[in-house]
PDB file of C-alpha atoms and ligand atoms in Angstrom:
ATOM      1  CA  UNK A   1     176.129  -8.825 118.622  1.00 86.00           C
ATOM      2  CA  UNK A   2     179.936  -9.145 118.495  1.00 92.00           C
ATOM      3  CA  UNK A   3     181.795 -10.971 115.740  1.00 95.00           C
ATOM      4  CA  UNK A   4     181.842 -14.803 115.751  1.00 98.00           C
ATOM      5  CA  UNK A   5     184.917 -16.792 116.775  1.00 98.00           C
ATOM      6  CA  UNK A   6     186.240 -20.300 116.313  1.00 98.00           C
ATOM      7  CA  UNK A   7     188.194 -21.940 119.129  1.00 98.00           C
ATOM      8  CA  UNK A   8     190.274 -25.042 118.461  1.00 98.00           C
ATOM      9  CA  UNK A   9     190.596 -27.721 121.084  1.00 98.00           C
ATOM     10  CA  UNK A  10     193.846 -29.659 120.945  1.00 98.00           C
ATOM     11  CA  UNK A  11     192.435 -32.672 119.038  1.00 98.00           C
ATOM     12  CA  UNK A  12     192.513 -31.285 115.511  1.00 98.00           C
ATOM     13  CA  UNK A  13     194.056 -27.781 115.229  1.00 98.00           C
ATOM     14  CA  UNK A  14     194.861 -28.091 111.515  1.00 98.00           C
ATOM     15  CA  UNK A  15     191.249 -28.859 110.634  1.00 98.00           C
ATOM     16  CA  UNK A  16     190.146 -25.912 112.801  1.00 98.00           C
ATOM     17  CA  UNK A  17     192.595 -23.590 110.986  1.00 98.00           C
ATOM     18  CA  UNK A  18     191.334 -24.745 107.605  1.00 98.00           C
ATOM     19  CA  UNK A  19     187.691 -24.288 108.650  1.00 98.00           C
ATOM     20  CA  UNK A  20     188.545 -20.789 109.846  1.00 98.00           C
ATOM     21  CA  UNK A  21     190.330 -19.969 106.565  1.00 98.00           C
ATOM     22  CA  UNK A  22     187.441 -21.226 104.450  1.00 98.00           C
ATOM     23  CA  UNK A  23     184.621 -19.756 106.546  1.00 98.00           C
ATOM     24  CA  UNK A  24     186.470 -16.476 107.262  1.00 98.00           C
ATOM     25  CA  UNK A  25     185.463 -16.829 110.920  1.00 98.00           C
ATOM     26  CA  UNK A  26     188.612 -15.920 112.908  1.00 98.00           C
ATOM     27  CA  UNK A  27     190.368 -18.361 115.220  1.00 98.00           C
ATOM     28  CA  UNK A  28     190.260 -17.131 118.791  1.00 97.00           C
ATOM     29  CA  UNK A  29     193.184 -17.333 121.170  1.00 98.00           C
ATOM     30  CA  UNK A  30     193.119 -20.069 123.727  1.00 98.00           C
ATOM     31  CA  UNK A  31     195.697 -21.605 126.015  1.00 98.00           C
ATOM     32  CA  UNK A  32     195.304 -25.259 126.971  1.00 98.00           C
ATOM     33  CA  UNK A  33     197.682 -26.607 129.571  1.00 97.00           C
ATOM     34  CA  UNK A  34     198.028 -29.153 132.333  1.00 97.00           C
ATOM     35  CA  UNK A  35     198.269 -28.971 136.055  1.00 97.00           C
ATOM     36  CA  UNK A  36     200.995 -31.151 137.530  1.00 97.00           C
ATOM     37  CA  UNK A  37     198.396 -33.754 138.536  1.00 98.00           C
ATOM     38  CA  UNK A  38     197.424 -34.051 134.775  1.00 96.00           C
ATOM     39  CA  UNK A  39     194.147 -32.127 135.085  1.00 98.00           C
ATOM     40  CA  UNK A  40     193.456 -29.931 132.059  1.00 98.00           C
ATOM     41  CA  UNK A  41     193.456 -26.152 132.366  1.00 97.00           C
ATOM     42  CA  UNK A  42     191.895 -23.896 129.753  1.00 98.00           C
ATOM     43  CA  UNK A  43     192.162 -20.135 129.289  1.00 98.00           C
ATOM     44  CA  UNK A  44     190.129 -18.422 126.583  1.00 98.00           C
ATOM     45  CA  UNK A  45     192.039 -15.225 126.001  1.00 97.00           C
ATOM     46  CA  UNK A  46     189.694 -13.479 123.547  1.00 96.00           C
ATOM     47  CA  UNK A  47     186.651 -11.413 124.418  1.00 96.00           C
ATOM     48  CA  UNK A  48     183.575 -13.496 123.487  1.00 97.00           C
ATOM     49  CA  UNK A  49     180.831 -11.572 125.240  1.00 97.00           C
ATOM     50  CA  UNK A  50     177.741 -11.610 123.003  1.00 97.00           C
ATOM     51  CA  UNK A  51     179.575 -13.543 120.235  1.00 98.00           C
ATOM     52  CA  UNK A  52     178.642 -16.745 118.484  1.00 98.00           C
ATOM     53  CA  UNK A  53     181.346 -19.245 119.394  1.00 98.00           C
ATOM     54  CA  UNK A  54     182.264 -22.436 117.543  1.00 98.00           C
ATOM     55  CA  UNK A  55     184.462 -24.957 119.357  1.00 98.00           C
ATOM     56  CA  UNK A  56     186.123 -27.491 117.052  1.00 98.00           C
ATOM     57  CA  UNK A  57     186.987 -30.648 118.945  1.00 98.00           C
ATOM     58  CA  UNK A  58     186.975 -34.302 117.903  1.00 98.00           C
ATOM     59  CA  UNK A  59     186.659 -36.859 120.666  1.00 96.00           C
ATOM     60  CA  UNK A  60     189.542 -38.846 119.230  1.00 97.00           C
ATOM     61  CA  UNK A  61     192.463 -40.211 121.273  1.00 97.00           C
ATOM     62  CA  UNK A  62     193.138 -39.246 124.008  1.00 97.00           C
ATOM     63  CA  UNK A  63     189.348 -39.648 123.955  1.00 98.00           C
ATOM     64  CA  UNK A  64     188.512 -38.898 127.575  1.00 98.00           C
ATOM     65  CA  UNK A  65     190.821 -35.878 127.752  1.00 98.00           C
ATOM     66  CA  UNK A  66     189.375 -34.443 124.571  1.00 98.00           C
ATOM     67  CA  UNK A  67     185.815 -34.783 125.857  1.00 98.00           C
ATOM     68  CA  UNK A  68     186.670 -32.989 129.098  1.00 98.00           C
ATOM     69  CA  UNK A  69     188.646 -30.340 127.217  1.00 98.00           C
ATOM     70  CA  UNK A  70     185.596 -29.600 125.039  1.00 98.00           C
ATOM     71  CA  UNK A  71     183.419 -29.292 128.138  1.00 98.00           C
ATOM     72  CA  UNK A  72     185.930 -26.954 129.832  1.00 98.00           C
ATOM     73  CA  UNK A  73     186.191 -24.687 126.780  1.00 98.00           C
ATOM     74  CA  UNK A  74     182.384 -24.557 126.556  1.00 98.00           C
ATOM     75  CA  UNK A  75     182.124 -23.621 130.217  1.00 98.00           C
ATOM     76  CA  UNK A  76     184.814 -20.949 129.827  1.00 98.00           C
ATOM     77  CA  UNK A  77     183.099 -19.223 126.893  1.00 98.00           C
ATOM     78  CA  UNK A  78     179.686 -19.511 128.558  1.00 98.00           C
ATOM     79  CA  UNK A  79     181.041 -17.754 131.661  1.00 98.00           C
ATOM     80  CA  UNK A  80     182.531 -15.076 129.397  1.00 97.00           C
ATOM     81  CA  UNK A  81     179.043 -14.314 128.038  1.00 98.00           C
ATOM     82  CA  UNK A  82     179.081 -16.061 124.632  1.00 98.00           C
ATOM     83  CA  UNK A  83     175.762 -15.588 122.851  1.00 97.00           C
ATOM     84  CA  UNK A  84     175.559 -19.049 121.304  1.00 98.00           C
ATOM     85  CA  UNK A  85     178.000 -21.948 121.750  1.00 98.00           C
ATOM     86  CA  UNK A  86     178.210 -24.540 118.998  1.00 98.00           C
ATOM     87  CA  UNK A  87     180.306 -27.642 119.565  1.00 98.00           C
ATOM     88  CA  UNK A  88     181.642 -28.867 116.232  1.00 98.00           C
ATOM     89  CA  UNK A  89     182.510 -32.506 116.924  1.00 98.00           C
ATOM     90  CA  UNK A  90     183.824 -33.987 113.656  1.00 98.00           C
ATOM     91  CA  UNK A  91     184.345 -37.362 115.376  1.00 98.00           C
ATOM     92  CA  UNK A  92     182.202 -38.280 118.356  1.00 98.00           C
ATOM     93  CA  UNK A  93     184.052 -40.702 120.622  1.00 97.00           C
ATOM     94  CA  UNK A  94     182.124 -43.567 122.233  1.00 98.00           C
ATOM     95  CA  UNK A  95     179.525 -43.410 119.454  1.00 96.00           C
ATOM     96  CA  UNK A  96     179.975 -47.115 118.647  1.00 94.00           C
ATOM     97  CA  UNK A  97     178.453 -47.932 122.007  1.00 96.00           C
ATOM     98  CA  UNK A  98     174.998 -46.547 121.258  1.00 95.00           C
ATOM     99  CA  UNK A  99     173.053 -49.513 122.550  1.00 96.00           C
ATOM    100  CA  UNK A 100     173.417 -52.329 125.061  1.00 96.00           C
ATOM    101  CA  UNK A 101     174.564 -55.596 123.544  1.00 91.00           C
ATOM    102  CA  UNK A 102     174.164 -57.397 126.881  1.00 93.00           C
ATOM    103  CA  UNK A 103     172.660 -56.491 130.249  1.00 96.00           C
ATOM    104  CA  UNK A 104     175.004 -54.602 132.525  1.00 97.00           C
ATOM    105  CA  UNK A 105     176.524 -52.385 129.826  1.00 97.00           C
ATOM    106  CA  UNK A 106     176.257 -48.590 129.598  1.00 98.00           C
ATOM    107  CA  UNK A 107     174.965 -46.667 126.605  1.00 98.00           C
ATOM    108  CA  UNK A 108     178.212 -44.749 126.365  1.00 98.00           C
ATOM    109  CA  UNK A 109     177.197 -42.478 123.466  1.00 98.00           C
ATOM    110  CA  UNK A 110     174.279 -41.172 125.571  1.00 98.00           C
ATOM    111  CA  UNK A 111     176.576 -40.533 128.548  1.00 98.00           C
ATOM    112  CA  UNK A 112     178.990 -38.562 126.352  1.00 98.00           C
ATOM    113  CA  UNK A 113     176.139 -36.568 124.762  1.00 98.00           C
ATOM    114  CA  UNK A 114     174.859 -35.683 128.254  1.00 97.00           C
ATOM    115  CA  UNK A 115     178.322 -34.680 129.492  1.00 96.00           C
ATOM    116  CA  UNK A 116     178.868 -32.408 126.519  1.00 95.00           C
ATOM    117  CA  UNK A 117     175.463 -30.719 126.687  1.00 95.00           C
ATOM    118  CA  UNK A 118     175.762 -30.255 130.460  1.00 96.00           C
ATOM    119  CA  UNK A 119     178.717 -27.942 129.835  1.00 96.00           C
ATOM    120  CA  UNK A 120     176.397 -25.324 128.361  1.00 95.00           C
ATOM    121  CA  UNK A 121     176.593 -25.766 124.609  1.00 97.00           C
ATOM    122  CA  UNK A 122     173.553 -24.680 122.597  1.00 98.00           C
ATOM    123  CA  UNK A 123     174.085 -26.639 119.405  1.00 98.00           C
ATOM    124  CA  UNK A 124     176.126 -29.532 118.045  1.00 98.00           C
ATOM    125  CA  UNK A 125     177.550 -30.176 114.589  1.00 98.00           C
ATOM    126  CA  UNK A 126     178.624 -33.732 113.923  1.00 98.00           C
ATOM    127  CA  UNK A 127     179.474 -35.939 110.970  1.00 98.00           C
ATOM    128  CA  UNK A 128     178.509 -39.531 110.113  1.00 98.00           C
ATOM    129  CA  UNK A 129     177.688 -40.931 113.519  1.00 97.00           C
ATOM    130  CA  UNK A 130     177.862 -44.658 113.999  1.00 94.00           C
ATOM    131  CA  UNK A 131     174.053 -44.687 114.247  1.00 94.00           C
ATOM    132  CA  UNK A 132     171.712 -41.865 113.205  1.00 95.00           C
ATOM    133  CA  UNK A 133     169.717 -42.297 116.428  1.00 96.00           C
ATOM    134  CA  UNK A 134     172.608 -40.740 118.394  1.00 97.00           C
ATOM    135  CA  UNK A 135     171.453 -37.337 117.106  1.00 98.00           C
ATOM    136  CA  UNK A 136     168.490 -37.739 119.476  1.00 98.00           C
ATOM    137  CA  UNK A 137     170.798 -38.344 122.461  1.00 98.00           C
ATOM    138  CA  UNK A 138     171.606 -34.613 122.548  1.00 98.00           C
ATOM    139  CA  UNK A 139     169.063 -32.384 124.275  1.00 97.00           C
ATOM    140  CA  UNK A 140     170.061 -29.471 122.006  1.00 98.00           C
ATOM    141  CA  UNK A 141     169.691 -29.039 118.216  1.00 98.00           C
ATOM    142  CA  UNK A 142     172.143 -31.058 116.137  1.00 98.00           C
ATOM    143  CA  UNK A 143     173.308 -30.296 112.595  1.00 98.00           C
ATOM    144  CA  UNK A 144     174.057 -33.694 111.180  1.00 98.00           C
ATOM    145  CA  UNK A 145     176.501 -33.609 108.256  1.00 98.00           C
ATOM    146  CA  UNK A 146     177.623 -36.426 106.008  1.00 98.00           C
ATOM    147  CA  UNK A 147     181.013 -36.851 104.361  1.00 98.00           C
ATOM    148  CA  UNK A 148     179.607 -39.250 101.771  1.00 98.00           C
ATOM    149  CA  UNK A 149     179.510 -36.587  99.027  1.00 98.00           C
ATOM    150  CA  UNK A 150     183.136 -35.602  99.796  1.00 98.00           C
ATOM    151  CA  UNK A 151     184.267 -39.235  99.629  1.00 98.00           C
ATOM    152  CA  UNK A 152     182.072 -39.902  96.584  1.00 98.00           C
ATOM    153  CA  UNK A 153     183.619 -36.949  94.697  1.00 98.00           C
ATOM    154  CA  UNK A 154     187.076 -38.393  95.390  1.00 98.00           C
ATOM    155  CA  UNK A 155     186.068 -41.840  94.129  1.00 97.00           C
ATOM    156  CA  UNK A 156     184.478 -40.376  90.973  1.00 96.00           C
ATOM    157  CA  UNK A 157     187.869 -38.861  90.059  1.00 95.00           C
ATOM    158  CA  UNK A 158     189.283 -42.408  89.788  1.00 89.00           C
ATOM    159  CA  UNK A 159     186.851 -43.158  86.932  1.00 84.00           C
ATOM    160  CA  UNK A 160     186.380 -46.823  87.877  1.00 85.00           C
ATOM    161  CA  UNK A 161     184.211 -49.055  85.746  1.00 84.00           C
ATOM    162  CA  UNK A 162     181.971 -51.802  87.160  1.00 88.00           C
ATOM    163  CA  UNK A 163     181.781 -50.477  90.713  1.00 94.00           C
ATOM    164  CA  UNK A 164     179.859 -52.162  93.466  1.00 95.00           C
ATOM    165  CA  UNK A 165     179.318 -50.541  96.855  1.00 96.00           C
ATOM    166  CA  UNK A 166     179.608 -52.866  99.850  1.00 96.00           C
ATOM    167  CA  UNK A 167     178.355 -52.373 103.383  1.00 96.00           C
ATOM    168  CA  UNK A 168     180.720 -54.242 105.740  1.00 95.00           C
ATOM    169  CA  UNK A 169     177.863 -54.954 108.147  1.00 92.00           C
ATOM    170  CA  UNK A 170     174.086 -55.000 108.278  1.00 90.00           C
ATOM    171  CA  UNK A 171     174.017 -51.880 110.479  1.00 90.00           C
ATOM    172  CA  UNK A 172     175.682 -49.850 107.722  1.00 94.00           C
ATOM    173  CA  UNK A 173     173.222 -50.671 104.933  1.00 95.00           C
ATOM    174  CA  UNK A 174     171.508 -47.259 104.895  1.00 96.00           C
ATOM    175  CA  UNK A 175     174.872 -45.472 104.627  1.00 97.00           C
ATOM    176  CA  UNK A 176     176.004 -47.847 101.868  1.00 97.00           C
ATOM    177  CA  UNK A 177     172.738 -47.431  99.980  1.00 97.00           C
ATOM    178  CA  UNK A 178     173.190 -43.635 100.058  1.00 98.00           C
ATOM    179  CA  UNK A 179     176.780 -44.041  98.839  1.00 98.00           C
ATOM    180  CA  UNK A 180     175.630 -46.409  96.078  1.00 97.00           C
ATOM    181  CA  UNK A 181     173.151 -43.735  94.958  1.00 98.00           C
ATOM    182  CA  UNK A 182     175.921 -41.090  94.890  1.00 97.00           C
ATOM    183  CA  UNK A 183     178.129 -43.419  92.801  1.00 96.00           C
ATOM    184  CA  UNK A 184     175.241 -44.812  90.765  1.00 95.00           C
ATOM    185  CA  UNK A 185     176.386 -48.349  91.619  1.00 94.00           C
ATOM    186  CA  UNK A 186     174.717 -51.546  92.875  1.00 94.00           C
ATOM    187  CA  UNK A 187     174.887 -52.582  96.529  1.00 95.00           C
ATOM    188  CA  UNK A 188     176.112 -55.697  98.349  1.00 95.00           C
ATOM    189  CA  UNK A 189     175.974 -56.360 102.074  1.00 95.00           C
ATOM    190  CA  UNK A 190     178.323 -58.344 104.297  1.00 94.00           C
ATOM    191  CA  UNK A 191     176.990 -59.975 107.397  1.00 89.00           C
ATOM    192  CA  UNK A 192     179.722 -59.819 110.029  1.00 80.00           C
ATOM    193  CA  UNK A 193     180.031 -61.163 113.518  1.00 78.00           C
ATOM    194  CA  UNK A 194     182.072 -59.492 116.250  1.00 71.00           C
ATOM    195  CA  UNK A 195     183.067 -61.613 119.226  1.00 65.00           C
ATOM    196  CA  UNK A 196     181.787 -59.812 122.312  1.00 63.00           C
ATOM    197  CA  UNK A 197     184.554 -61.187 124.556  1.00 64.00           C
ATOM    198  CA  UNK A 198     187.485 -60.058 122.361  1.00 60.00           C
ATOM    199  CA  UNK A 199     185.661 -56.891 121.137  1.00 60.00           C
ATOM    200  CA  UNK A 200     187.794 -56.468 117.992  1.00 61.00           C
ATOM    201  CA  UNK A 201     187.851 -59.951 116.399  1.00 70.00           C
ATOM    202  CA  UNK A 202     185.733 -60.008 113.243  1.00 71.00           C
ATOM    203  CA  UNK A 203     184.272 -62.882 111.255  1.00 76.00           C
ATOM    204  CA  UNK A 204     182.514 -62.546 107.879  1.00 72.00           C
ATOM    205  CA  UNK A 205     179.431 -64.764 107.799  1.00 78.00           C
ATOM    206  CA  UNK A 206     177.969 -64.070 104.356  1.00 85.00           C
ATOM    207  CA  UNK A 207     177.849 -61.647 101.433  1.00 89.00           C
ATOM    208  CA  UNK A 208     174.562 -60.829  99.742  1.00 88.00           C
ATOM    209  CA  UNK A 209     174.566 -59.343  96.226  1.00 82.00           C
ATOM    210  CA  UNK A 210     176.458 -60.207  93.036  1.00 82.00           C
ATOM    211  CA  UNK A 211     180.080 -59.162  93.586  1.00 82.00           C
ATOM    212  CA  UNK A 212     182.243 -61.328  91.307  1.00 76.00           C
ATOM    213  CA  UNK A 213     184.745 -59.452  89.151  1.00 73.00           C
ATOM    214  CA  UNK A 214     183.811 -55.916  90.201  1.00 86.00           C
ATOM    215  CA  UNK A 215     185.790 -53.177  91.900  1.00 94.00           C
ATOM    216  CA  UNK A 216     184.269 -53.189  95.357  1.00 96.00           C
ATOM    217  CA  UNK A 217     184.032 -49.987  97.373  1.00 97.00           C
ATOM    218  CA  UNK A 218     183.507 -50.739 101.037  1.00 98.00           C
ATOM    219  CA  UNK A 219     181.945 -47.812 102.855  1.00 98.00           C
ATOM    220  CA  UNK A 220     182.091 -47.562 106.644  1.00 97.00           C
ATOM    221  CA  UNK A 221     181.730 -44.877 109.292  1.00 97.00           C
ATOM    222  CA  UNK A 222     184.995 -45.673 111.052  1.00 97.00           C
ATOM    223  CA  UNK A 223     188.190 -47.677 110.722  1.00 98.00           C
ATOM    224  CA  UNK A 224     189.556 -48.546 114.139  1.00 96.00           C
ATOM    225  CA  UNK A 225     191.741 -51.681 114.282  1.00 95.00           C
ATOM    226  CA  UNK A 226     190.990 -52.294 110.599  1.00 96.00           C
ATOM    227  CA  UNK A 227     189.643 -55.777 111.394  1.00 93.00           C
ATOM    228  CA  UNK A 228     186.247 -55.194 109.746  1.00 94.00           C
ATOM    229  CA  UNK A 229     187.598 -53.995 106.419  1.00 96.00           C
ATOM    230  CA  UNK A 230     190.528 -56.449 106.340  1.00 96.00           C
ATOM    231  CA  UNK A 231     188.186 -59.432 106.772  1.00 93.00           C
ATOM    232  CA  UNK A 232     185.656 -57.920 104.357  1.00 95.00           C
ATOM    233  CA  UNK A 233     188.329 -57.377 101.687  1.00 96.00           C
ATOM    234  CA  UNK A 234     189.513 -60.964 102.101  1.00 94.00           C
ATOM    235  CA  UNK A 235     185.964 -62.309 101.683  1.00 92.00           C
ATOM    236  CA  UNK A 236     185.371 -60.099  98.628  1.00 95.00           C
ATOM    237  CA  UNK A 237     188.615 -61.186  96.938  1.00 95.00           C
ATOM    238  CA  UNK A 238     187.743 -64.825  97.611  1.00 91.00           C
ATOM    239  CA  UNK A 239     184.520 -64.150  95.706  1.00 91.00           C
ATOM    240  CA  UNK A 240     186.564 -62.956  92.710  1.00 91.00           C
ATOM    241  CA  UNK A 241     186.560 -59.176  93.202  1.00 94.00           C
ATOM    242  CA  UNK A 242     189.670 -57.718  91.494  1.00 94.00           C
ATOM    243  CA  UNK A 243     190.117 -54.539  93.511  1.00 96.00           C
ATOM    244  CA  UNK A 244     188.932 -53.475  96.949  1.00 97.00           C
ATOM    245  CA  UNK A 245     188.796 -49.797  97.845  1.00 98.00           C
ATOM    246  CA  UNK A 246     187.666 -48.590 101.256  1.00 98.00           C
ATOM    247  CA  UNK A 247     186.031 -45.274 102.074  1.00 98.00           C
ATOM    248  CA  UNK A 248     185.420 -44.321 105.693  1.00 98.00           C
ATOM    249  CA  UNK A 249     184.641 -41.018 107.343  1.00 98.00           C
ATOM    250  CA  UNK A 250     186.694 -41.472 110.502  1.00 98.00           C
ATOM    251  CA  UNK A 251     190.222 -42.901 110.519  1.00 98.00           C
ATOM    252  CA  UNK A 252     190.921 -43.921 114.115  1.00 98.00           C
ATOM    253  CA  UNK A 253     193.689 -46.402 113.155  1.00 97.00           C
ATOM    254  CA  UNK A 254     194.071 -47.951 116.595  1.00 96.00           C
ATOM    255  CA  UNK A 255     196.864 -50.298 117.690  1.00 95.00           C
ATOM    256  CA  UNK A 256     198.652 -51.968 114.778  1.00 96.00           C
ATOM    257  CA  UNK A 257     196.082 -50.808 112.217  1.00 96.00           C
ATOM    258  CA  UNK A 258     198.613 -49.236 109.809  1.00 97.00           C
ATOM    259  CA  UNK A 259     200.766 -52.347 109.768  1.00 96.00           C
ATOM    260  CA  UNK A 260     197.812 -54.719 109.399  1.00 96.00           C
ATOM    261  CA  UNK A 261     196.163 -52.636 106.687  1.00 97.00           C
ATOM    262  CA  UNK A 262     199.486 -52.461 104.847  1.00 96.00           C
ATOM    263  CA  UNK A 263     199.664 -56.265 104.734  1.00 96.00           C
ATOM    264  CA  UNK A 264     195.984 -56.676 103.843  1.00 97.00           C
ATOM    265  CA  UNK A 265     194.314 -57.330 100.484  1.00 97.00           C
ATOM    266  CA  UNK A 266     192.843 -53.801 100.471  1.00 98.00           C
ATOM    267  CA  UNK A 267     194.125 -51.811  97.487  1.00 97.00           C
ATOM    268  CA  UNK A 268     193.333 -48.250  98.581  1.00 98.00           C
ATOM    269  CA  UNK A 269     191.745 -46.460 101.532  1.00 98.00           C
ATOM    270  CA  UNK A 270     190.193 -43.001 101.641  1.00 98.00           C
ATOM    271  CA  UNK A 271     189.385 -41.407 104.995  1.00 98.00           C
ATOM    272  CA  UNK A 272     188.561 -37.847 105.939  1.00 98.00           C
ATOM    273  CA  UNK A 273     190.437 -35.592 108.345  1.00 98.00           C
ATOM    274  CA  UNK A 274     187.790 -35.610 111.102  1.00 98.00           C
ATOM    275  CA  UNK A 275     190.570 -37.170 113.181  1.00 98.00           C
ATOM    276  CA  UNK A 276     194.081 -35.705 113.073  1.00 98.00           C
ATOM    277  CA  UNK A 277     196.381 -38.594 112.337  1.00 95.00           C
ATOM    278  CA  UNK A 278     199.849 -39.041 110.998  1.00 94.00           C
ATOM    279  CA  UNK A 279     198.974 -41.392 108.125  1.00 93.00           C
ATOM    280  CA  UNK A 280     201.679 -44.058 108.065  1.00 85.00           C
ATOM    281  CA  UNK A 281     200.673 -45.935 104.913  1.00 91.00           C
ATOM    282  CA  UNK A 282     200.931 -45.156 101.216  1.00 93.00           C
ATOM    283  CA  UNK A 283     197.630 -47.012 100.746  1.00 96.00           C
ATOM    284  CA  UNK A 284     195.744 -44.388 102.725  1.00 98.00           C
ATOM    285  CA  UNK A 285     194.719 -40.959 101.480  1.00 98.00           C
ATOM    286  CA  UNK A 286     192.967 -38.270 103.504  1.00 97.00           C
ATOM    287  CA  UNK A 287     190.294 -36.013 102.016  1.00 98.00           C
ATOM    288  CA  UNK A 288     189.260 -32.922 103.932  1.00 98.00           C
ATOM    289  CA  UNK A 289     185.878 -32.109 105.440  1.00 98.00           C
ATOM    290  CA  UNK A 290     186.962 -28.506 106.141  1.00 98.00           C
ATOM    291  CA  UNK A 291     184.820 -27.174 103.280  1.00 98.00           C
ATOM    292  CA  UNK A 292     181.781 -29.155 104.419  1.00 98.00           C
ATOM    293  CA  UNK A 293     182.069 -27.762 107.969  1.00 98.00           C
ATOM    294  CA  UNK A 294     182.979 -24.220 106.858  1.00 98.00           C
ATOM    295  CA  UNK A 295     179.888 -24.042 104.610  1.00 98.00           C
ATOM    296  CA  UNK A 296     177.771 -25.187 107.543  1.00 98.00           C
ATOM    297  CA  UNK A 297     179.226 -22.579 109.937  1.00 98.00           C
ATOM    298  CA  UNK A 298     178.761 -19.758 107.413  1.00 97.00           C
ATOM    299  CA  UNK A 299     175.023 -20.507 107.420  1.00 97.00           C
ATOM    300  CA  UNK A 300     175.004 -20.313 111.235  1.00 96.00           C
ATOM    301  CA  UNK A 301     176.300 -16.734 111.576  1.00 93.00           C
TER     302      UNK A 301
HETATM  303  C1  R5P B 401     181.057 -51.152 113.389  1.00 54.47           C
HETATM  304  O1  R5P B 401     179.895 -51.489 113.393  1.00 54.47           O
HETATM  305  C2  R5P B 401     181.601 -49.972 112.650  1.00 54.47           C
HETATM  306  O2  R5P B 401     180.746 -49.510 111.662  1.00 54.47           O
HETATM  307  C3  R5P B 401     182.959 -50.287 112.061  1.00 54.47           C
HETATM  308  O3  R5P B 401     182.817 -51.276 111.066  1.00 54.47           O
HETATM  309  C4  R5P B 401     183.906 -50.795 113.111  1.00 54.47           C
HETATM  310  O4  R5P B 401     183.770 -50.097 114.296  1.00 54.47           O
HETATM  311  C5  R5P B 401     185.331 -50.718 112.639  1.00 54.47           C
HETATM  312  O5  R5P B 401     186.172 -51.189 113.664  1.00 54.47           O
HETATM  313  P1  R5P B 401     187.443 -52.061 113.315  1.00 54.47           P
HETATM  314  O6  R5P B 401     188.240 -51.283 112.324  1.00 54.47           O
HETATM  315  O7  R5P B 401     188.135 -52.234 114.634  1.00 54.47           O
HETATM  316  O8  R5P B 401     186.952 -53.366 112.781  1.00 54.47           O
END
C-alpha cells in the first residue's frame, strides 16, 4: 500500500491544509480549472495508485459546482488506481431538503448523495447533517461527526451562569438536547413556521420551557439567511432573556445575512469553519473543526 494523500477541492482549501497539518497526511497536488464554456476540469498530478485518498470538499456556494468538482476528483483518483476514496464533506449542500414538504418536490439530499456515491467514493465523512436520516441516503459507509463538543468547549470558556439551551425548531430538539447535556443546562424549544411560498420567511409560534432571565444559547445546524435565529432571538428577548448567543455548525450566511445579523438582537454567534467564509461581522467567531476531522482521518489510515 502506498502512502495516503489528502486532496483539497476548491471549496475550503484552508480547512484542508489545517487537516493535513494536524493529521500529518500530505496534501496532494491537484489542478482545478475551467474550460471556456465554464465546465470544470480537474487534474490530479500526484501518483495515487494503491493509496488511501481523502478528498476534502464542502458543498457550499457555488453549491452545484462544488458537488460536480468533488465527483470529478473522485473519478480522477479512482481511474488512477486509488485503494480507498473517502469524501470528507464538512458541509453537505442540499441537506435541508431531505423530505418532501408537498407533492411534486424532489428529495434533494438523496439525489446529491447518489450523485456523489456514483462517482466511485468508498466512504463519506460528514458533520452535523440537517437530519440524521441523511446518513442512510449514502450507499457506502458514513462516518458521522458532530461539532457539538467543539462548540460546547468554546462556550464553556465564556463561563456563563444560568444558561439555557434553545432549539430554534422542533426538528432540532435532539441536537439541542445533546448540546444541553454537554453544557449541563436545561432545554427550551421554539416552534417555528416557515412559509413554503417565500421559503426563507420565519415566524415564531411558541416557546416551551422556562426561559425568563437566562442567557439563552440557540443551537442550530446551519445559519443561512439568519431568519431563524433572528426571529428566535427576538422572541427570547421578549420573554425577558438578557443575552442570546447562537452556536451553529455551518455558517452559510446567504444574501444579506451579515447585515441582518449585525442589526439583530443576537449578542454573539459561534460557527465552525466547515464552510470557508469571509466573516464580515464582529459578532461572529469561527471555531475550527480541523482537529475533529484530522483525528477521524488518522484512525482511517
Ligand atoms: C432549518 O430547519 C434549519 O435547521 C435552520 O434553522 C435553517 O435552515 C436556517 O436557515 P435561515 O438562517 O435561512 O433561517
